[in-house]
Amino acid sequence: MLIHPFSIYAFPVKSYDSDQNGKLTLQALFHFLQECAWDNARINDFGFEYLEEQNAYWVLSRVLIQIDEYPEWKDEISIKTWPKGADGFFALRDFLIFKDDKVIGRATTSWLILDRESRRPRRLDSFNFIHENFLKENSIDIKLDKIIIPNELLKHDQRKVYPSDLDVNKHVNNATYVRWMLDAYFSNHTELISEFEINFLLELLLNDEFSVFYGVNNDGTFYTLKNIQDKEVCKARLIAGI
């Protein structure tokens, strides 16, 4: 049985979490969500430390975020998170984002447990994850799926992974991929993003080189990162306008 079916965390929006207009950045929000997920998993005994003993670790695989209002520098927000069960290899977790007791955003996510040696997914029922008292609430009533990228893409730029891009798992952190895509988006746009969806597919490691591509269709603006083998590392869809 889950000890803590849900948790609520408070975050002050610092200057370094804000963009040039004083709004919370999406990459900072990804950091907040990750901290919420890690801590709720920890207090329910299936967190980083537990998986480390099992020679495994959590990775974020799919995310959909919807934002109604961006908090600003010096605001304080709270985030409610809860694990809501499993779908095959995917562990499901949702979030609600509050400012002054008002919901200003929501997110639904899918996670995988990877083996540290093989880097391959491991079954959730091999770990202390399956419980009877998962909350059955949905912050966004949708099942996350693969993002379909437009056929026609343009290259935006080429980059390389540096030590500051890595996290404790020695690969690029999920929020860093988001930052790279936002760099590409805000190079040509000023509108804030109301919906952001991303699939993480492959790891990038220190000194890896990759390219950022983009395309547009009726479903939104799309970005994909490809490594030097021309394989997709991650891909995202976003909708602008709040």
mmCIF file of N, CA, C and O in Angstrom, residues 43-89:
data_model
loop_
_atom_site.group_PDB
_atom_site.id
_atom_site.type_symbol
_atom_site.label_atom_id
_atom_site.label_comp_id
_atom_site.label_asym_id
_atom_site.label_seq_id
_atom_site.Cartn_x
_atom_site.Cartn_y
_atom_site.Cartn_z
ATOM 1 N N ILE A 43 9.560 8.751 -0.822
ATOM 2 C CA ILE A 43 8.819 8.502 0.418
ATOM 3 C C ILE A 43 7.855 7.326 0.282
ATOM 4 O O ILE A 43 7.327 6.838 1.280
ATOM 5 N N ASN A 44 7.660 6.854 -0.957
ATOM 6 C CA ASN A 44 6.859 5.649 -1.171
ATOM 7 C C ASN A 44 7.727 4.415 -1.421
ATOM 8 O O ASN A 44 7.217 3.358 -1.821
ATOM 9 N N ASP A 45 9.038 4.568 -1.206
ATOM 10 C CA ASP A 45 9.980 3.441 -1.261
ATOM 11 C C ASP A 45 10.149 2.835 -2.647
ATOM 12 O O ASP A 45 10.414 1.636 -2.786
ATOM 13 N N PHE A 46 10.012 3.669 -3.702
ATOM 14 C CA PHE A 46 10.435 3.205 -5.027
ATOM 15 C C PHE A 46 11.190 4.326 -5.753
ATOM 16 O O PHE A 46 11.081 4.490 -6.962
ATOM 17 N N GLY A 47 11.976 5.083 -4.994
ATOM 18 C CA GLY A 47 12.698 6.224 -5.530
ATOM 19 C C GLY A 47 14.112 5.899 -5.984
ATOM 20 O O GLY A 47 14.486 4.735 -6.168
ATOM 21 N N PHE A 48 14.898 6.955 -6.151
ATOM 22 C CA PHE A 48 16.259 6.846 -6.688
ATOM 23 C C PHE A 48 17.113 5.883 -5.872
ATOM 24 O O PHE A 48 17.793 5.013 -6.424
ATOM 25 N N GLU A 49 17.085 6.036 -4.543
ATOM 26 C CA GLU A 49 17.945 5.218 -3.690
ATOM 27 C C GLU A 49 17.556 3.739 -3.761
ATOM 28 O O GLU A 49 18.423 2.859 -3.819
ATOM 29 N N TYR A 50 16.245 3.476 -3.746
ATOM 30 C CA TYR A 50 15.780 2.087 -3.833
ATOM 31 C C TYR A 50 16.204 1.457 -5.157
ATOM 32 O O TYR A 50 16.716 0.327 -5.193
ATOM 33 N N LEU A 51 16.006 2.180 -6.261
ATOM 34 C CA LEU A 51 16.363 1.620 -7.565
ATOM 35 C C LEU A 51 17.870 1.469 -7.718
ATOM 36 O O LEU A 51 18.344 0.543 -8.392
ATOM 37 N N GLU A 52 18.628 2.364 -7.085
ATOM 38 C CA GLU A 52 20.086 2.250 -7.158
ATOM 39 C C GLU A 52 20.545 0.919 -6.569
ATOM 40 O O GLU A 52 21.467 0.281 -7.092
ATOM 41 N N GLU A 53 19.887 0.482 -5.506
ATOM 42 C CA GLU A 53 20.214 -0.818 -4.911
ATOM 43 C C GLU A 53 19.868 -1.968 -5.851
ATOM 44 O O GLU A 53 20.438 -3.057 -5.749
ATOM 45 N N GLN A 54 18.924 -1.722 -6.763
ATOM 46 C CA GLN A 54 18.501 -2.746 -7.727
ATOM 47 C C GLN A 54 19.231 -2.597 -9.069
ATOM 48 O O GLN A 54 18.854 -3.231 -10.056
ATOM 49 N N ASN A 55 20.257 -1.738 -9.097
ATOM 50 C CA ASN A 55 21.030 -1.478 -10.320
ATOM 51 C C ASN A 55 20.133 -0.958 -11.445
ATOM 52 O O ASN A 55 20.237 -1.381 -12.605
ATOM 53 N N ALA A 56 19.247 -0.027 -11.088
ATOM 54 C CA ALA A 56 18.295 0.521 -12.055
ATOM 55 C C ALA A 56 18.061 1.994 -11.734
ATOM 56 O O ALA A 56 18.511 2.508 -10.704
ATOM 57 N N TYR A 57 17.342 2.672 -12.628
ATOM 58 C CA TYR A 57 17.036 4.085 -12.396
ATOM 59 C C TYR A 57 15.808 4.483 -13.210
ATOM 60 O O TYR A 57 15.470 3.865 -14.221
ATOM 61 N N TRP A 58 15.127 5.541 -12.726
ATOM 62 C CA TRP A 58 13.965 6.086 -13.416
ATOM 63 C C TRP A 58 14.398 6.984 -14.572
ATOM 64 O O TRP A 58 15.363 7.731 -14.457
ATOM 65 N N VAL A 59 13.650 6.936 -15.680
ATOM 66 C CA VAL A 59 13.801 7.923 -16.750
ATOM 67 C C VAL A 59 12.415 8.392 -17.172
ATOM 68 O O VAL A 59 11.451 7.617 -17.185
ATOM 69 N N LEU A 60 12.338 9.658 -17.504
ATOM 70 C CA LEU A 60 11.101 10.231 -18.019
ATOM 71 C C LEU A 60 11.002 9.898 -19.505
ATOM 72 O O LEU A 60 11.954 10.104 -20.256
ATOM 73 N N SER A 61 9.846 9.388 -19.929
ATOM 74 C CA SER A 61 9.691 8.954 -21.313
ATOM 75 C C SER A 61 8.760 9.857 -22.119
ATOM 76 O O SER A 61 9.093 10.268 -23.232
ATOM 77 N N ARG A 62 7.585 10.178 -21.568
ATOM 78 C CA ARG A 62 6.606 10.993 -22.289
ATOM 79 C C ARG A 62 5.999 12.019 -21.338
ATOM 80 O O ARG A 62 5.751 11.708 -20.169
ATOM 81 N N VAL A 63 5.756 13.207 -21.850
ATOM 82 C CA VAL A 63 5.197 14.295 -21.038
ATOM 83 C C VAL A 63 4.231 15.113 -21.885
ATOM 84 O O VAL A 63 4.502 15.384 -23.057
ATOM 85 N N LEU A 64 3.131 15.508 -21.271
ATOM 86 C CA LEU A 64 2.244 16.519 -21.847
ATOM 87 C C LEU A 64 1.956 17.539 -20.758
ATOM 88 O O LEU A 64 1.472 17.180 -19.678
ATOM 89 N N ILE A 65 2.282 18.808 -21.032
ATOM 90 C CA ILE A 65 2.026 19.903 -20.098
ATOM 91 C C ILE A 65 1.081 20.901 -20.750
ATOM 92 O O ILE A 65 1.264 21.272 -21.916
ATOM 93 N N GLN A 66 0.083 21.333 -20.000
ATOM 94 C CA GLN A 66 -0.822 22.399 -20.435
ATOM 95 C C GLN A 66 -0.743 23.534 -19.419
ATOM 96 O O GLN A 66 -0.851 23.297 -18.209
ATOM 97 N N ILE A 67 -0.551 24.750 -19.904
ATOM 98 C CA ILE A 67 -0.366 25.904 -19.021
ATOM 99 C C ILE A 67 -1.401 26.976 -19.356
ATOM 100 O O ILE A 67 -1.519 27.401 -20.510
ATOM 101 N N ASP A 68 -2.158 27.379 -18.346
ATOM 102 C CA ASP A 68 -3.154 28.443 -18.510
ATOM 103 C C ASP A 68 -2.576 29.817 -18.188
ATOM 104 O O ASP A 68 -3.004 30.827 -18.747
ATOM 105 N N GLU A 69 -1.623 29.832 -17.258
ATOM 106 C CA GLU A 69 -1.040 31.099 -16.796
ATOM 107 C C GLU A 69 0.378 30.835 -16.320
ATOM 108 O O GLU A 69 0.616 29.877 -15.576
ATOM 109 N N TYR A 70 1.313 31.663 -16.749
ATOM 110 C CA TYR A 70 2.697 31.519 -16.303
ATOM 111 C C TYR A 70 2.919 32.321 -15.026
ATOM 112 O O TYR A 70 2.670 33.536 -15.006
ATOM 113 N N PRO A 71 3.379 31.677 -13.958
ATOM 114 C CA PRO A 71 3.750 32.450 -12.771
ATOM 115 C C PRO A 71 4.968 33.316 -13.059
ATOM 116 O O PRO A 71 5.718 33.066 -14.015
ATOM 117 N N GLU A 72 5.159 34.324 -12.218
ATOM 118 C CA GLU A 72 6.232 35.287 -12.430
ATOM 119 C C GLU A 72 7.249 35.226 -11.296
ATOM 120 O O GLU A 72 7.012 34.626 -10.247
ATOM 121 N N TRP A 73 8.388 35.842 -11.559
ATOM 122 C CA TRP A 73 9.436 35.951 -10.551
ATOM 123 C C TRP A 73 8.845 36.485 -9.243
ATOM 124 O O TRP A 73 8.055 37.419 -9.245
ATOM 125 N N LYS A 74 9.189 35.854 -8.140
ATOM 126 C CA LYS A 74 8.753 36.159 -6.774
ATOM 127 C C LYS A 74 7.405 35.536 -6.421
ATOM 128 O O LYS A 74 7.002 35.584 -5.256
ATOM 129 N N ASP A 75 6.688 34.973 -7.404
ATOM 130 C CA ASP A 75 5.480 34.217 -7.074
ATOM 131 C C ASP A 75 5.873 32.924 -6.362
ATOM 132 O O ASP A 75 7.018 32.467 -6.445
ATOM 133 N N GLU A 76 4.907 32.331 -5.688
ATOM 134 C CA GLU A 76 5.091 30.986 -5.140
ATOM 135 C C GLU A 76 4.008 30.090 -5.713
ATOM 136 O O GLU A 76 2.831 30.464 -5.731
ATOM 137 N N ILE A 77 4.419 28.946 -6.201
ATOM 138 C CA ILE A 77 3.459 27.984 -6.724
ATOM 139 C C ILE A 77 3.533 26.709 -5.899
ATOM 140 O O ILE A 77 4.518 26.462 -5.192
ATOM 141 N N SER A 78 2.487 25.914 -5.970
ATOM 142 C CA SER A 78 2.506 24.589 -5.353
ATOM 143 C C SER A 78 2.136 23.566 -6.415
ATOM 144 O O SER A 78 1.367 23.859 -7.339
ATOM 145 N N ILE A 79 2.710 22.386 -6.282
ATOM 146 C CA ILE A 79 2.497 21.321 -7.254
ATOM 147 C C ILE A 79 2.061 20.059 -6.517
ATOM 148 O O ILE A 79 2.736 19.604 -5.590
ATOM 149 N N LYS A 80 0.924 19.532 -6.923
ATOM 150 C CA LYS A 80 0.431 18.259 -6.399
ATOM 151 C C LYS A 80 0.795 17.162 -7.390
ATOM 152 O O LYS A 80 0.611 17.324 -8.601
ATOM 153 N N THR A 81 1.327 16.067 -6.884
ATOM 154 C CA THR A 81 1.674 14.952 -7.755
ATOM 155 C C THR A 81 1.211 13.643 -7.150
ATOM 156 O O THR A 81 1.153 13.494 -5.923
ATOM 157 N N TRP A 82 0.885 12.702 -8.024
ATOM 158 C CA TRP A 82 0.486 11.381 -7.554
ATOM 159 C C TRP A 82 0.792 10.333 -8.628
ATOM 160 O O TRP A 82 0.594 10.565 -9.816
ATOM 161 N N PRO A 83 1.325 9.171 -8.212
ATOM 162 C CA PRO A 83 1.444 8.046 -9.143
ATOM 163 C C PRO A 83 0.063 7.443 -9.334
ATOM 164 O O PRO A 83 -0.713 7.340 -8.381
ATOM 165 N N LYS A 84 -0.264 7.072 -10.568
ATOM 166 C CA LYS A 84 -1.630 6.579 -10.795
ATOM 167 C C LYS A 84 -1.675 5.191 -11.422
ATOM 168 O O LYS A 84 -2.704 4.777 -11.955
ATOM 169 N N GLY A 85 -0.539 4.463 -11.361
ATOM 170 C CA GLY A 85 -0.561 3.091 -11.832
ATOM 171 C C GLY A 85 0.399 2.853 -12.976
ATOM 172 O O GLY A 85 1.328 3.628 -13.202
ATOM 173 N N ALA A 86 0.150 1.769 -13.700
ATOM 174 C CA ALA A 86 1.067 1.343 -14.751
ATOM 175 C C ALA A 86 0.313 1.025 -16.029
ATOM 176 O O ALA A 86 -0.872 0.690 -16.013
ATOM 177 N N ASP A 87 1.036 1.144 -17.138
ATOM 178 C CA ASP A 87 0.535 0.746 -18.451
ATOM 179 C C ASP A 87 1.682 0.024 -19.151
ATOM 180 O O ASP A 87 2.532 0.656 -19.773
ATOM 181 N N GLY A 88 1.729 -1.305 -18.990
ATOM 182 C CA GLY A 88 2.854 -2.065 -19.515
ATOM 183 C C GLY A 88 4.130 -1.703 -18.781
ATOM 184 O O GLY A 88 4.192 -1.748 -17.547
ATOM 185 N N PHE A 89 5.160 -1.314 -19.532
ATOM 186 C CA PHE A 89 6.429 -0.904 -18.927
ATOM 187 C C PHE A 89 6.373 0.508 -18.346
ATOM 188 O O PHE A 89 7.279 0.920 -17.624
#
